[in-house]
Amino acid sequence: MRIAIRPARIAGTAASSTEGRLRSIARRVTVAVAFVGGGALAGACGSDTPTEPVAPTGSYAATTFRVTPAGQAQIDVLAAGGSLLMNLGANRTTTGTLTLPASVTGGAPLSASMAGTFTQSGNTIDFVQTADTFVRDLVWTVNGKTLSATNQTAGGATFTIVLTTP
């Protein structure tokens, strides 16, 4: 927005100094309007542009961890002594450990590294990890201080897992 003040030409010396003062005032008004108007436009533009979601960084621990193998009863992995700990870094890296006791695996106990990375699209997280576990096969949802995968099937079992950070 620009406001222009154009004084009429008046003959004589007094008119020239009046014209100079008016131009000086006009420049100050133009600069002030541009400054204030530009700030308002910049502020308005900020709300029009969607921002990338903030990565859910921190240390997460399973507070709910249930698995239902096909054709079998549901297993509470936490009550059986299992755990899932995930650390998500601001650089989108992951560390942590998945621990499943023999009573859950039906064979040998399992301990797997959760080292890798994650990608985020909106409130959805996908883990990319070297360890071939169901964790990377599930689609995780971010909601505040929780990551969850609810009633999702992977590898012939259905999982409901909630990871929480303090």
PDB file of C-alpha atoms in Angstrom:
ATOM      1  CA  MET A   1       0.000   0.000   0.000  1.00  0.00           C
ATOM      2  CA  ARG A   2       1.374   3.398  -0.954  1.00  0.00           C
ATOM      3  CA  ILE A   3       0.031   6.827  -0.142  1.00  0.00           C
ATOM      4  CA  ALA A   4       1.308   9.620  -2.359  1.00  0.00           C
ATOM      5  CA  ILE A   5       1.074  13.264  -1.412  1.00  0.00           C
ATOM      6  CA  ARG A   6       1.738  15.571  -4.326  1.00  0.00           C
ATOM      7  CA  PRO A   7       1.826  19.257  -3.485  1.00  0.00           C
ATOM      8  CA  ALA A   8       0.785  21.773  -6.134  1.00  0.00           C
ATOM      9  CA  ARG A   9       3.628  23.794  -7.604  1.00  0.00           C
ATOM     10  CA  ILE A  10       3.636  27.244  -6.142  1.00  0.00           C
ATOM     11  CA  ALA A  11       5.965  29.840  -7.614  1.00  0.00           C
ATOM     12  CA  GLY A  12       8.623  31.369  -5.445  1.00  0.00           C
ATOM     13  CA  THR A  13      11.137  30.383  -2.804  1.00  0.00           C
ATOM     14  CA  ALA A  14       8.634  29.773  -0.035  1.00  0.00           C
ATOM     15  CA  ALA A  15       6.790  27.355  -2.262  1.00  0.00           C
ATOM     16  CA  SER A  16       9.978  25.398  -2.959  1.00  0.00           C
ATOM     17  CA  SER A  17      10.714  24.949   0.740  1.00  0.00           C
ATOM     18  CA  THR A  18       7.057  24.049   1.385  1.00  0.00           C
ATOM     19  CA  GLU A  19       7.185  21.558  -1.453  1.00  0.00           C
ATOM     20  CA  GLY A  20      10.397  20.046   0.009  1.00  0.00           C
ATOM     21  CA  ARG A  21       8.811  19.706   3.453  1.00  0.00           C
ATOM     22  CA  LEU A  22       5.719  18.075   1.981  1.00  0.00           C
ATOM     23  CA  ARG A  23       7.863  15.614   0.013  1.00  0.00           C
ATOM     24  CA  SER A  24       9.792  14.789   3.176  1.00  0.00           C
ATOM     25  CA  ILE A  25       6.538  14.177   5.055  1.00  0.00           C
ATOM     26  CA  ALA A  26       5.210  12.125   2.136  1.00  0.00           C
ATOM     27  CA  ARG A  27       8.338   9.937   2.186  1.00  0.00           C
ATOM     28  CA  ARG A  28       7.995   9.348   5.933  1.00  0.00           C
ATOM     29  CA  VAL A  29       4.304   8.502   5.575  1.00  0.00           C
ATOM     30  CA  THR A  30       5.056   6.136   2.682  1.00  0.00           C
ATOM     31  CA  VAL A  31       7.821   4.400   4.640  1.00  0.00           C
ATOM     32  CA  ALA A  32       5.623   4.120   7.746  1.00  0.00           C
ATOM     33  CA  VAL A  33       2.685   2.696   5.771  1.00  0.00           C
ATOM     34  CA  ALA A  34       4.962   0.271   3.936  1.00  0.00           C
ATOM     35  CA  PHE A  35       6.520  -0.851   7.212  1.00  0.00           C
ATOM     36  CA  VAL A  36       3.219  -1.350   9.047  1.00  0.00           C
ATOM     37  CA  GLY A  37       1.406  -2.732   6.010  1.00  0.00           C
ATOM     38  CA  GLY A  38       4.261  -5.080   5.160  1.00  0.00           C
ATOM     39  CA  GLY A  39       4.284  -6.406   8.716  1.00  0.00           C
ATOM     40  CA  ALA A  40       0.545  -7.021   8.576  1.00  0.00           C
ATOM     41  CA  LEU A  41       0.881  -8.818   5.266  1.00  0.00           C
ATOM     42  CA  ALA A  42       3.759 -10.938   6.539  1.00  0.00           C
ATOM     43  CA  GLY A  43       1.721 -11.866   9.611  1.00  0.00           C
ATOM     44  CA  ALA A  44      -1.291 -12.742   7.481  1.00  0.00           C
ATOM     45  CA  CYS A  45       0.779 -14.879   5.129  1.00  0.00           C
ATOM     46  CA  GLY A  46       2.181 -16.906   8.010  1.00  0.00           C
ATOM     47  CA  SER A  47      -1.224 -18.326   8.840  1.00  0.00           C
ATOM     48  CA  ASP A  48      -1.989 -19.240   5.224  1.00  0.00           C
ATOM     49  CA  THR A  49       0.976 -21.576   4.838  1.00  0.00           C
ATOM     50  CA  PRO A  50       0.661 -24.986   6.509  1.00  0.00           C
ATOM     51  CA  THR A  51       3.634 -25.923   8.612  1.00  0.00           C
ATOM     52  CA  GLU A  52       5.375 -29.269   8.630  1.00  0.00           C
ATOM     53  CA  PRO A  53       4.444 -31.207  11.763  1.00  0.00           C
ATOM     54  CA  VAL A  54       7.001 -31.199  14.519  1.00  0.00           C
ATOM     55  CA  ALA A  55       8.819 -34.513  14.787  1.00  0.00           C
ATOM     56  CA  PRO A  56       7.700 -36.441  17.900  1.00  0.00           C
ATOM     57  CA  THR A  57      11.114 -36.523  19.548  1.00  0.00           C
ATOM     58  CA  GLY A  58      11.780 -38.140  22.899  1.00  0.00           C
ATOM     59  CA  SER A  59      11.878 -41.459  24.714  1.00  0.00           C
ATOM     60  CA  TYR A  60       8.776 -43.606  24.353  1.00  0.00           C
ATOM     61  CA  ALA A  61       7.822 -46.749  26.271  1.00  0.00           C
ATOM     62  CA  ALA A  62       4.964 -49.140  25.622  1.00  0.00           C
ATOM     63  CA  THR A  63       2.071 -48.565  28.025  1.00  0.00           C
ATOM     64  CA  THR A  64      -0.236 -50.873  26.066  1.00  0.00           C
ATOM     65  CA  PHE A  65       1.131 -53.819  24.120  1.00  0.00           C
ATOM     66  CA  ARG A  66      -1.324 -56.514  23.030  1.00  0.00           C
ATOM     67  CA  VAL A  67      -0.941 -59.062  20.265  1.00  0.00           C
ATOM     68  CA  THR A  68      -3.486 -61.552  18.995  1.00  0.00           C
ATOM     69  CA  PRO A  69      -1.925 -64.298  16.859  1.00  0.00           C
ATOM     70  CA  ALA A  70      -4.317 -65.619  14.193  1.00  0.00           C
ATOM     71  CA  GLY A  71      -6.692 -68.162  15.741  1.00  0.00           C
ATOM     72  CA  GLN A  72      -5.326 -67.668  19.272  1.00  0.00           C
ATOM     73  CA  ALA A  73      -6.162 -65.690  22.392  1.00  0.00           C
ATOM     74  CA  GLN A  74      -4.914 -62.160  22.923  1.00  0.00           C
ATOM     75  CA  ILE A  75      -1.578 -61.815  24.754  1.00  0.00           C
ATOM     76  CA  ASP A  76      -0.706 -58.873  27.001  1.00  0.00           C
ATOM     77  CA  VAL A  77       2.974 -58.567  26.127  1.00  0.00           C
ATOM     78  CA  LEU A  78       3.756 -56.190  29.010  1.00  0.00           C
ATOM     79  CA  ALA A  79       2.176 -58.530  31.584  1.00  0.00           C
ATOM     80  CA  ALA A  80       4.212 -61.392  30.073  1.00  0.00           C
ATOM     81  CA  GLY A  81       7.450 -59.447  30.638  1.00  0.00           C
ATOM     82  CA  GLY A  82       7.944 -57.910  27.194  1.00  0.00           C
ATOM     83  CA  SER A  83       8.697 -54.308  26.360  1.00  0.00           C
ATOM     84  CA  LEU A  84       9.117 -51.837  23.540  1.00  0.00           C
ATOM     85  CA  LEU A  85      11.330 -48.798  24.115  1.00  0.00           C
ATOM     86  CA  MET A  86      11.864 -46.255  21.334  1.00  0.00           C
ATOM     87  CA  ASN A  87      13.959 -43.099  21.277  1.00  0.00           C
ATOM     88  CA  LEU A  88      13.110 -40.708  18.449  1.00  0.00           C
ATOM     89  CA  GLY A  89      15.688 -38.055  17.614  1.00  0.00           C
ATOM     90  CA  ALA A  90      15.135 -34.609  16.118  1.00  0.00           C
ATOM     91  CA  ASN A  91      17.177 -35.786  13.110  1.00  0.00           C
ATOM     92  CA  ARG A  92      14.518 -38.498  12.607  1.00  0.00           C
ATOM     93  CA  THR A  93      16.717 -41.351  13.831  1.00  0.00           C
ATOM     94  CA  THR A  94      15.560 -44.108  16.158  1.00  0.00           C
ATOM     95  CA  THR A  95      17.157 -46.263  18.817  1.00  0.00           C
ATOM     96  CA  GLY A  96      15.670 -48.588  21.377  1.00  0.00           C
ATOM     97  CA  THR A  97      14.857 -52.216  22.021  1.00  0.00           C
ATOM     98  CA  LEU A  98      11.989 -54.621  21.438  1.00  0.00           C
ATOM     99  CA  THR A  99      11.964 -57.459  23.989  1.00  0.00           C
ATOM    100  CA  LEU A 100       9.608 -60.426  23.704  1.00  0.00           C
ATOM    101  CA  PRO A 101       9.754 -63.347  26.161  1.00  0.00           C
ATOM    102  CA  ALA A 102       9.546 -66.969  24.983  1.00  0.00           C
ATOM    103  CA  SER A 103       5.933 -67.166  26.209  1.00  0.00           C
ATOM    104  CA  VAL A 104       5.018 -64.555  23.581  1.00  0.00           C
ATOM    105  CA  THR A 105       7.175 -65.804  20.682  1.00  0.00           C
ATOM    106  CA  GLY A 106       6.294 -69.462  21.213  1.00  0.00           C
ATOM    107  CA  GLY A 107      10.001 -70.306  20.980  1.00  0.00           C
ATOM    108  CA  ALA A 108      13.165 -68.449  21.913  1.00  0.00           C
ATOM    109  CA  PRO A 109      12.969 -65.009  23.501  1.00  0.00           C
ATOM    110  CA  LEU A 110      13.560 -62.086  21.149  1.00  0.00           C
ATOM    111  CA  SER A 111      15.541 -58.904  21.657  1.00  0.00           C
ATOM    112  CA  ALA A 112      15.742 -56.621  18.613  1.00  0.00           C
ATOM    113  CA  SER A 113      17.363 -53.252  18.086  1.00  0.00           C
ATOM    114  CA  MET A 114      15.046 -50.447  17.018  1.00  0.00           C
ATOM    115  CA  ALA A 115      17.929 -48.538  15.378  1.00  0.00           C
ATOM    116  CA  GLY A 116      16.915 -46.834  12.170  1.00  0.00           C
ATOM    117  CA  THR A 117      14.998 -43.808  10.982  1.00  0.00           C
ATOM    118  CA  PHE A 118      11.429 -42.641  10.719  1.00  0.00           C
ATOM    119  CA  THR A 119       9.406 -40.641   8.238  1.00  0.00           C
ATOM    120  CA  GLN A 120       6.422 -38.497   9.072  1.00  0.00           C
ATOM    121  CA  SER A 121       3.474 -37.387   6.995  1.00  0.00           C
ATOM    122  CA  GLY A 122       0.953 -35.376   8.975  1.00  0.00           C
ATOM    123  CA  ASN A 123       0.253 -37.383  12.107  1.00  0.00           C
ATOM    124  CA  THR A 124       1.449 -40.694  10.603  1.00  0.00           C
ATOM    125  CA  ILE A 125       4.852 -42.222  11.375  1.00  0.00           C
ATOM    126  CA  ASP A 126       6.597 -45.023   9.492  1.00  0.00           C
ATOM    127  CA  PHE A 127       9.682 -46.684  10.948  1.00  0.00           C
ATOM    128  CA  VAL A 128      12.552 -47.825   8.717  1.00  0.00           C
ATOM    129  CA  GLN A 129      14.715 -50.263  10.655  1.00  0.00           C
ATOM    130  CA  THR A 130      17.250 -52.961   9.928  1.00  0.00           C
ATOM    131  CA  ALA A 131      15.595 -55.387  12.353  1.00  0.00           C
ATOM    132  CA  ASP A 132      12.805 -57.253  10.596  1.00  0.00           C
ATOM    133  CA  THR A 133      10.029 -56.940  13.177  1.00  0.00           C
ATOM    134  CA  PHE A 134       6.360 -56.031  13.089  1.00  0.00           C
ATOM    135  CA  VAL A 135       7.260 -52.531  14.387  1.00  0.00           C
ATOM    136  CA  ARG A 136       8.290 -51.399  10.909  1.00  0.00           C
ATOM    137  CA  ASP A 137       5.217 -53.049   9.349  1.00  0.00           C
ATOM    138  CA  LEU A 138       2.711 -51.051  11.405  1.00  0.00           C
ATOM    139  CA  VAL A 139       1.481 -47.538  10.667  1.00  0.00           C
ATOM    140  CA  TRP A 140       1.860 -45.381  13.760  1.00  0.00           C
ATOM    141  CA  THR A 141      -0.271 -42.374  14.666  1.00  0.00           C
ATOM    142  CA  VAL A 142       1.029 -39.386  16.644  1.00  0.00           C
ATOM    143  CA  ASN A 143      -1.403 -37.900  19.144  1.00  0.00           C
ATOM    144  CA  GLY A 144       0.156 -35.520  21.652  1.00  0.00           C
ATOM    145  CA  LYS A 145       2.673 -37.509  23.691  1.00  0.00           C
ATOM    146  CA  THR A 146       1.653 -40.901  22.308  1.00  0.00           C
ATOM    147  CA  LEU A 147       2.428 -43.038  19.290  1.00  0.00           C
ATOM    148  CA  SER A 148      -0.087 -45.765  18.618  1.00  0.00           C
ATOM    149  CA  ALA A 149      -0.832 -48.612  16.252  1.00  0.00           C
ATOM    150  CA  THR A 150      -4.352 -49.893  16.888  1.00  0.00           C
ATOM    151  CA  ASN A 151      -5.837 -53.181  15.648  1.00  0.00           C
ATOM    152  CA  GLN A 152      -3.335 -53.543  12.823  1.00  0.00           C
ATOM    153  CA  THR A 153      -2.366 -56.841  11.269  1.00  0.00           C
ATOM    154  CA  ALA A 154       1.223 -57.760  10.446  1.00  0.00           C
ATOM    155  CA  GLY A 155       2.811 -61.190  10.059  1.00  0.00           C
ATOM    156  CA  GLY A 156      -0.384 -63.108  10.853  1.00  0.00           C
ATOM    157  CA  ALA A 157      -1.128 -61.324  14.142  1.00  0.00           C
ATOM    158  CA  THR A 158      -3.110 -58.257  15.174  1.00  0.00           C
ATOM    159  CA  PHE A 159      -1.365 -55.600  17.269  1.00  0.00           C
ATOM    160  CA  THR A 160      -2.491 -52.784  19.518  1.00  0.00           C
ATOM    161  CA  ILE A 161       0.450 -50.838  20.899  1.00  0.00           C
ATOM    162  CA  VAL A 162       0.575 -47.453  22.596  1.00  0.00           C
ATOM    163  CA  LEU A 163       3.928 -45.804  23.237  1.00  0.00           C
ATOM    164  CA  THR A 164       3.974 -42.878  25.653  1.00  0.00           C
ATOM    165  CA  THR A 165       6.580 -40.258  26.493  1.00  0.00           C
ATOM    166  CA  PRO A 166       6.541 -38.363  29.802  1.00  0.00           C
TER     167      PRO A 166
END
